[in-house]
Amino acid sequence: MKTVMITGCSSGFGLETARYFLEQGWKVIATMRTPQEGLLPQSDRLRLLALDVTSQQSIDRAISDAGDIDVLVNNAGIGMLNALEGVSPEAVREIFATNTLGTIAMTQAVLPQFRQRRAGAIVNVTSAVTLKPLPLLAVYTASKAAVNAFTESLALELAPFNIRVGLVLPGRSPATRFGENAQRIMGEIPAEYAVFSQQIFHGMQDERAKVTRPEDVAQAVWQMATDPDTPIRLPAGEDAREMAGNRV
Ligand SMILES: NC(=O)c1ccc[n+]([C@@H]2O[C@H](COP(=O)([O-])OP(=O)(O)OC[C@H]3O[C@@H](n4cnc5c(N)ncnc54)[C@H](OP(=O)(O)O)[C@@H]3O)[C@@H](O)[C@H]2O)c1
């Protein structure tokens, strides 16, 4: 029986992906900053572990407690929607610490066991905005585009060890807590950008717009984890596939 470890399982894509792998009969190590019982169906194949991807101590403890893992899903992340002038330096550091450095540190922590076993897969959840840029997302997009570049170089380095590394690129998903969680660090939109920002927000709230469902991401992560023929960049969701066009 295979084991997947997923970061950021308290809500959204991570929670849905944990549920999906459980349904497929895998052992699931669902990690959360603050583990909460009752979010996922009860199962003797489910373990909850505490993990903050910005803390090396927390990473080392979680990887050691987890034991053997077959697939790591780097899903934990935070958003940021603001004009660059309105973004604090602390927020920039927090976004990169979580989205970029957290992914790199988790990958480093799991690699020794993958290399020794000559097996394993790492799935990094980035975003379709790295393929088709949107305004007000410069810092967020940079934090995820860095993970794309990291992943594509690493995939070549790890292929000789039979370790696969791939990217799942979701589109916009109003169903997760992403927007709500981003509020904490977003800051005020500068007055000079107010009209422009309103236009962008209005476009995003269009109910007819295509979106990505959490189950689209879960299925894409599953495909990336289990099918070695999957291309290294896999858009997830109708809008993401449209944004990707022929850019993947
Ligand atoms: N929703 C979208 O529109 C969208 C689009 C493209 C890509 N994505 C990406 O998809 C991934 C999942 O986002 P989501 O939409 O499911 O949002 P979400 O509901 O806010 O979930 C994000 C998860 O990341 C966790 N997290 C944040 N900081 C963490 C840290 N330092 N250590 C460990 N976990 C941490 C959160 O846990 P806490 O509860 O502890 O905060 C939460 O479980 C993110 O990487 C995001 O960038 C989202």
JSON list of C-alpha atoms in Angstrom, two decimals, residues 96-238:
[
{"chain": "A", "resi": 96, "resn": "PHE", "atom": "CA", "xyz": [8.26, 33.37, -0.51]},
{"chain": "A", "resi": 97, "resn": "ALA", "atom": "CA", "xyz": [8.97, 31.61, 2.81]},
{"chain": "A", "resi": 98, "resn": "THR", "atom": "CA", "xyz": [5.80, 29.55, 2.41]},
{"chain": "A", "resi": 99, "resn": "ASN", "atom": "CA", "xyz": [5.26, 29.06, -1.33]},
{"chain": "A", "resi": 100, "resn": "THR", "atom": "CA", "xyz": [8.86, 28.85, -2.51]},
{"chain": "A", "resi": 101, "resn": "LEU", "atom": "CA", "xyz": [11.27, 28.10, 0.35]},
{"chain": "A", "resi": 102, "resn": "GLY", "atom": "CA", "xyz": [8.75, 25.78, 2.04]},
{"chain": "A", "resi": 103, "resn": "THR", "atom": "CA", "xyz": [8.51, 23.68, -1.11]},
{"chain": "A", "resi": 104, "resn": "ILE", "atom": "CA", "xyz": [12.29, 23.54, -1.50]},
{"chain": "A", "resi": 105, "resn": "ALA", "atom": "CA", "xyz": [12.84, 22.61, 2.17]},
{"chain": "A", "resi": 106, "resn": "MET", "atom": "CA", "xyz": [10.19, 19.85, 2.10]},
{"chain": "A", "resi": 107, "resn": "THR", "atom": "CA", "xyz": [11.71, 18.44, -1.08]},
{"chain": "A", "resi": 108, "resn": "GLN", "atom": "CA", "xyz": [15.20, 18.41, 0.44]},
{"chain": "A", "resi": 109, "resn": "ALA", "atom": "CA", "xyz": [13.88, 16.65, 3.52]},
{"chain": "A", "resi": 110, "resn": "VAL", "atom": "CA", "xyz": [12.23, 13.80, 1.61]},
{"chain": "A", "resi": 111, "resn": "LEU", "atom": "CA", "xyz": [14.91, 13.22, -1.03]},
{"chain": "A", "resi": 112, "resn": "PRO", "atom": "CA", "xyz": [17.35, 11.02, 0.92]},
{"chain": "A", "resi": 113, "resn": "GLN", "atom": "CA", "xyz": [14.73, 8.25, 1.38]},
{"chain": "A", "resi": 114, "resn": "PHE", "atom": "CA", "xyz": [13.56, 8.53, -2.25]},
{"chain": "A", "resi": 115, "resn": "ARG", "atom": "CA", "xyz": [17.13, 8.33, -3.55]},
{"chain": "A", "resi": 116, "resn": "GLN", "atom": "CA", "xyz": [17.97, 5.33, -1.36]},
{"chain": "A", "resi": 117, "resn": "ARG", "atom": "CA", "xyz": [14.88, 3.45, -2.58]},
{"chain": "A", "resi": 118, "resn": "ARG", "atom": "CA", "xyz": [15.35, 4.61, -6.18]},
{"chain": "A", "resi": 119, "resn": "ALA", "atom": "CA", "xyz": [11.65, 5.55, -6.22]},
{"chain": "A", "resi": 120, "resn": "GLY", "atom": "CA", "xyz": [9.30, 8.39, -5.36]},
{"chain": "A", "resi": 121, "resn": "ALA", "atom": "CA", "xyz": [7.33, 11.28, -6.79]},
{"chain": "A", "resi": 122, "resn": "ILE", "atom": "CA", "xyz": [7.02, 14.93, -5.79]},
{"chain": "A", "resi": 123, "resn": "VAL", "atom": "CA", "xyz": [4.06, 17.00, -6.96]},
{"chain": "A", "resi": 124, "resn": "ASN", "atom": "CA", "xyz": [4.35, 20.76, -6.59]},
{"chain": "A", "resi": 125, "resn": "VAL", "atom": "CA", "xyz": [1.13, 22.79, -6.74]},
{"chain": "A", "resi": 126, "resn": "THR", "atom": "CA", "xyz": [1.84, 26.16, -8.34]},
{"chain": "A", "resi": 127, "resn": "SER", "atom": "CA", "xyz": [-0.61, 28.20, -10.43]},
{"chain": "A", "resi": 128, "resn": "ALA", "atom": "CA", "xyz": [-1.83, 28.82, -13.98]},
{"chain": "A", "resi": 129, "resn": "VAL", "atom": "CA", "xyz": [-0.99, 32.52, -13.48]},
{"chain": "A", "resi": 130, "resn": "THR", "atom": "CA", "xyz": [2.64, 31.51, -14.01]},
{"chain": "A", "resi": 131, "resn": "LEU", "atom": "CA", "xyz": [1.61, 30.64, -17.59]},
{"chain": "A", "resi": 132, "resn": "LYS", "atom": "CA", "xyz": [-0.67, 33.60, -18.30]},
{"chain": "A", "resi": 133, "resn": "PRO", "atom": "CA", "xyz": [0.21, 36.52, -15.99]},
{"chain": "A", "resi": 134, "resn": "LEU", "atom": "CA", "xyz": [-2.47, 38.70, -14.40]},
{"chain": "A", "resi": 135, "resn": "PRO", "atom": "CA", "xyz": [-2.03, 42.11, -12.73]},
{"chain": "A", "resi": 136, "resn": "LEU", "atom": "CA", "xyz": [-1.97, 42.56, -8.91]},
{"chain": "A", "resi": 137, "resn": "LEU", "atom": "CA", "xyz": [-0.31, 39.16, -8.56]},
{"chain": "A", "resi": 138, "resn": "ALA", "atom": "CA", "xyz": [3.35, 39.99, -9.20]},
{"chain": "A", "resi": 139, "resn": "VAL", "atom": "CA", "xyz": [4.73, 38.74, -5.87]},
{"chain": "A", "resi": 140, "resn": "TYR", "atom": "CA", "xyz": [2.53, 35.65, -5.76]},
{"chain": "A", "resi": 141, "resn": "THR", "atom": "CA", "xyz": [3.29, 34.77, -9.39]},
{"chain": "A", "resi": 142, "resn": "ALA", "atom": "CA", "xyz": [7.03, 35.19, -8.80]},
{"chain": "A", "resi": 143, "resn": "SER", "atom": "CA", "xyz": [6.89, 32.88, -5.78]},
{"chain": "A", "resi": 144, "resn": "LYS", "atom": "CA", "xyz": [5.20, 30.17, -7.86]},
{"chain": "A", "resi": 145, "resn": "ALA", "atom": "CA", "xyz": [7.20, 30.70, -11.07]},
{"chain": "A", "resi": 146, "resn": "ALA", "atom": "CA", "xyz": [10.34, 30.08, -8.99]},
{"chain": "A", "resi": 147, "resn": "VAL", "atom": "CA", "xyz": [8.87, 26.70, -8.03]},
{"chain": "A", "resi": 148, "resn": "ASN", "atom": "CA", "xyz": [8.20, 25.92, -11.70]},
{"chain": "A", "resi": 149, "resn": "ALA", "atom": "CA", "xyz": [11.86, 26.57, -12.55]},
{"chain": "A", "resi": 150, "resn": "PHE", "atom": "CA", "xyz": [13.04, 24.66, -9.47]},
{"chain": "A", "resi": 151, "resn": "THR", "atom": "CA", "xyz": [10.87, 21.67, -10.40]},
{"chain": "A", "resi": 152, "resn": "GLU", "atom": "CA", "xyz": [11.94, 21.53, -14.03]},
{"chain": "A", "resi": 153, "resn": "SER", "atom": "CA", "xyz": [15.65, 21.59, -13.21]},
{"chain": "A", "resi": 154, "resn": "LEU", "atom": "CA", "xyz": [15.25, 19.09, -10.37]},
{"chain": "A", "resi": 155, "resn": "ALA", "atom": "CA", "xyz": [13.29, 16.67, -12.57]},
{"chain": "A", "resi": 156, "resn": "LEU", "atom": "CA", "xyz": [16.38, 16.29, -14.78]},
{"chain": "A", "resi": 157, "resn": "GLU", "atom": "CA", "xyz": [18.67, 15.85, -11.76]},
{"chain": "A", "resi": 158, "resn": "LEU", "atom": "CA", "xyz": [16.48, 13.17, -10.18]},
{"chain": "A", "resi": 159, "resn": "ALA", "atom": "CA", "xyz": [15.51, 11.17, -13.28]},
{"chain": "A", "resi": 160, "resn": "PRO", "atom": "CA", "xyz": [18.61, 8.94, -12.97]},
{"chain": "A", "resi": 161, "resn": "PHE", "atom": "CA", "xyz": [17.32, 7.92, -9.51]},
{"chain": "A", "resi": 162, "resn": "ASN", "atom": "CA", "xyz": [13.85, 7.09, -10.83]},
{"chain": "A", "resi": 163, "resn": "ILE", "atom": "CA", "xyz": [12.35, 10.01, -8.86]},
{"chain": "A", "resi": 164, "resn": "ARG", "atom": "CA", "xyz": [9.68, 12.00, -10.67]},
{"chain": "A", "resi": 165, "resn": "VAL", "atom": "CA", "xyz": [8.96, 15.67, -10.01]},
{"chain": "A", "resi": 166, "resn": "GLY", "atom": "CA", "xyz": [5.97, 17.44, -11.58]},
{"chain": "A", "resi": 167, "resn": "LEU", "atom": "CA", "xyz": [3.83, 20.55, -11.48]},
{"chain": "A", "resi": 168, "resn": "VAL", "atom": "CA", "xyz": [0.07, 20.89, -11.07]},
{"chain": "A", "resi": 169, "resn": "LEU", "atom": "CA", "xyz": [-1.12, 24.34, -12.14]},
{"chain": "A", "resi": 170, "resn": "PRO", "atom": "CA", "xyz": [-4.63, 25.17, -10.90]},
{"chain": "A", "resi": 171, "resn": "GLY", "atom": "CA", "xyz": [-6.72, 28.04, -12.13]},
{"chain": "A", "resi": 172, "resn": "ARG", "atom": "CA", "xyz": [-8.84, 30.28, -9.87]},
{"chain": "A", "resi": 173, "resn": "SER", "atom": "CA", "xyz": [-10.88, 28.48, -7.24]},
{"chain": "A", "resi": 174, "resn": "PRO", "atom": "CA", "xyz": [-13.34, 30.51, -5.17]},
{"chain": "A", "resi": 175, "resn": "ALA", "atom": "CA", "xyz": [-14.29, 27.26, -3.34]},
{"chain": "A", "resi": 176, "resn": "THR", "atom": "CA", "xyz": [-11.14, 27.21, -1.15]},
{"chain": "A", "resi": 177, "resn": "ARG", "atom": "CA", "xyz": [-10.08, 29.49, 1.72]},
{"chain": "A", "resi": 178, "resn": "PHE", "atom": "CA", "xyz": [-7.36, 31.02, -0.46]},
{"chain": "A", "resi": 179, "resn": "GLY", "atom": "CA", "xyz": [-8.91, 34.49, -0.81]},
{"chain": "A", "resi": 180, "resn": "GLU", "atom": "CA", "xyz": [-9.92, 34.65, 2.84]},
{"chain": "A", "resi": 181, "resn": "ASN", "atom": "CA", "xyz": [-6.46, 33.51, 4.05]},
{"chain": "A", "resi": 182, "resn": "ALA", "atom": "CA", "xyz": [-4.74, 36.06, 1.80]},
{"chain": "A", "resi": 183, "resn": "GLN", "atom": "CA", "xyz": [-6.63, 38.93, 3.48]},
{"chain": "A", "resi": 184, "resn": "ARG", "atom": "CA", "xyz": [-4.40, 38.65, 6.57]},
{"chain": "A", "resi": 185, "resn": "ILE", "atom": "CA", "xyz": [-1.28, 39.85, 4.74]},
{"chain": "A", "resi": 186, "resn": "MET", "atom": "CA", "xyz": [-2.67, 41.64, 1.68]},
{"chain": "A", "resi": 187, "resn": "GLY", "atom": "CA", "xyz": [-2.55, 45.19, 3.00]},
{"chain": "A", "resi": 188, "resn": "GLU", "atom": "CA", "xyz": [-4.50, 48.18, 1.67]},
{"chain": "A", "resi": 189, "resn": "ILE", "atom": "CA", "xyz": [-4.77, 48.71, -2.07]},
{"chain": "A", "resi": 190, "resn": "PRO", "atom": "CA", "xyz": [-3.18, 52.14, -2.73]},
{"chain": "A", "resi": 191, "resn": "ALA", "atom": "CA", "xyz": [-5.78, 54.76, -3.73]},
{"chain": "A", "resi": 192, "resn": "GLU", "atom": "CA", "xyz": [-4.07, 55.36, -7.09]},
{"chain": "A", "resi": 193, "resn": "TYR", "atom": "CA", "xyz": [-4.80, 51.73, -8.06]},
{"chain": "A", "resi": 194, "resn": "ALA", "atom": "CA", "xyz": [-8.38, 51.64, -6.73]},
{"chain": "A", "resi": 195, "resn": "VAL", "atom": "CA", "xyz": [-10.26, 51.98, -10.01]},
{"chain": "A", "resi": 196, "resn": "PHE", "atom": "CA", "xyz": [-8.02, 49.56, -11.86]},
{"chain": "A", "resi": 197, "resn": "SER", "atom": "CA", "xyz": [-8.22, 47.05, -8.97]},
{"chain": "A", "resi": 198, "resn": "GLN", "atom": "CA", "xyz": [-12.02, 47.26, -8.90]},
{"chain": "A", "resi": 199, "resn": "GLN", "atom": "CA", "xyz": [-12.09, 46.33, -12.59]},
{"chain": "A", "resi": 200, "resn": "ILE", "atom": "CA", "xyz": [-9.86, 43.32, -11.95]},
{"chain": "A", "resi": 201, "resn": "PHE", "atom": "CA", "xyz": [-11.91, 42.19, -8.91]},
{"chain": "A", "resi": 202, "resn": "HIS", "atom": "CA", "xyz": [-15.11, 42.63, -10.89]},
{"chain": "A", "resi": 203, "resn": "GLY", "atom": "CA", "xyz": [-13.78, 40.40, -13.67]},
{"chain": "A", "resi": 204, "resn": "MET", "atom": "CA", "xyz": [-12.76, 37.75, -11.11]},
{"chain": "A", "resi": 205, "resn": "GLN", "atom": "CA", "xyz": [-16.23, 37.75, -9.53]},
{"chain": "A", "resi": 206, "resn": "ASP", "atom": "CA", "xyz": [-18.01, 37.15, -12.83]},
{"chain": "A", "resi": 207, "resn": "GLU", "atom": "CA", "xyz": [-20.18, 34.11, -12.07]},
{"chain": "A", "resi": 208, "resn": "ARG", "atom": "CA", "xyz": [-20.05, 33.00, -15.70]},
{"chain": "A", "resi": 209, "resn": "ALA", "atom": "CA", "xyz": [-16.23, 32.79, -15.61]},
{"chain": "A", "resi": 210, "resn": "LYS", "atom": "CA", "xyz": [-14.70, 29.34, -15.72]},
{"chain": "A", "resi": 211, "resn": "VAL", "atom": "CA", "xyz": [-13.10, 28.21, -12.46]},
{"chain": "A", "resi": 212, "resn": "THR", "atom": "CA", "xyz": [-11.12, 25.31, -11.01]},
{"chain": "A", "resi": 213, "resn": "ARG", "atom": "CA", "xyz": [-12.85, 22.93, -8.60]},
{"chain": "A", "resi": 214, "resn": "PRO", "atom": "CA", "xyz": [-10.89, 21.34, -5.72]},
{"chain": "A", "resi": 215, "resn": "GLU", "atom": "CA", "xyz": [-11.64, 17.91, -7.24]},
{"chain": "A", "resi": 216, "resn": "ASP", "atom": "CA", "xyz": [-9.94, 19.03, -10.50]},
{"chain": "A", "resi": 217, "resn": "VAL", "atom": "CA", "xyz": [-6.76, 19.62, -8.50]},
{"chain": "A", "resi": 218, "resn": "ALA", "atom": "CA", "xyz": [-7.07, 16.35, -6.57]},
{"chain": "A", "resi": 219, "resn": "GLN", "atom": "CA", "xyz": [-7.44, 14.40, -9.83]},
{"chain": "A", "resi": 220, "resn": "ALA", "atom": "CA", "xyz": [-4.51, 16.23, -11.44]},
{"chain": "A", "resi": 221, "resn": "VAL", "atom": "CA", "xyz": [-2.28, 15.52, -8.42]},
{"chain": "A", "resi": 222, "resn": "TRP", "atom": "CA", "xyz": [-3.36, 11.87, -8.57]},
{"chain": "A", "resi": 223, "resn": "GLN", "atom": "CA", "xyz": [-2.52, 11.69, -12.28]},
{"chain": "A", "resi": 224, "resn": "MET", "atom": "CA", "xyz": [0.87, 13.34, -11.74]},
{"chain": "A", "resi": 225, "resn": "ALA", "atom": "CA", "xyz": [1.64, 11.00, -8.84]},
{"chain": "A", "resi": 226, "resn": "THR", "atom": "CA", "xyz": [0.60, 7.75, -10.49]},
{"chain": "A", "resi": 227, "resn": "ASP", "atom": "CA", "xyz": [1.05, 8.09, -14.27]},
{"chain": "A", "resi": 228, "resn": "PRO", "atom": "CA", "xyz": [4.70, 8.45, -15.33]},
{"chain": "A", "resi": 229, "resn": "ASP", "atom": "CA", "xyz": [3.60, 9.55, -18.82]},
{"chain": "A", "resi": 230, "resn": "THR", "atom": "CA", "xyz": [2.05, 12.78, -17.45]},
{"chain": "A", "resi": 231, "resn": "PRO", "atom": "CA", "xyz": [3.76, 15.89, -18.85]},
{"chain": "A", "resi": 232, "resn": "ILE", "atom": "CA", "xyz": [5.78, 17.86, -16.27]},
{"chain": "A", "resi": 233, "resn": "ARG", "atom": "CA", "xyz": [3.28, 20.79, -16.30]},
{"chain": "A", "resi": 234, "resn": "LEU", "atom": "CA", "xyz": [-0.32, 19.75, -15.78]},
{"chain": "A", "resi": 235, "resn": "PRO", "atom": "CA", "xyz": [-2.96, 22.52, -15.70]},
{"chain": "A", "resi": 236, "resn": "ALA", "atom": "CA", "xyz": [-5.91, 21.66, -13.41]},
{"chain": "A", "resi": 237, "resn": "GLY", "atom": "CA", "xyz": [-9.39, 23.07, -14.10]},
{"chain": "A", "resi": 238, "resn": "GLU", "atom": "CA", "xyz": [-11.17, 24.38, -17.16]}
]
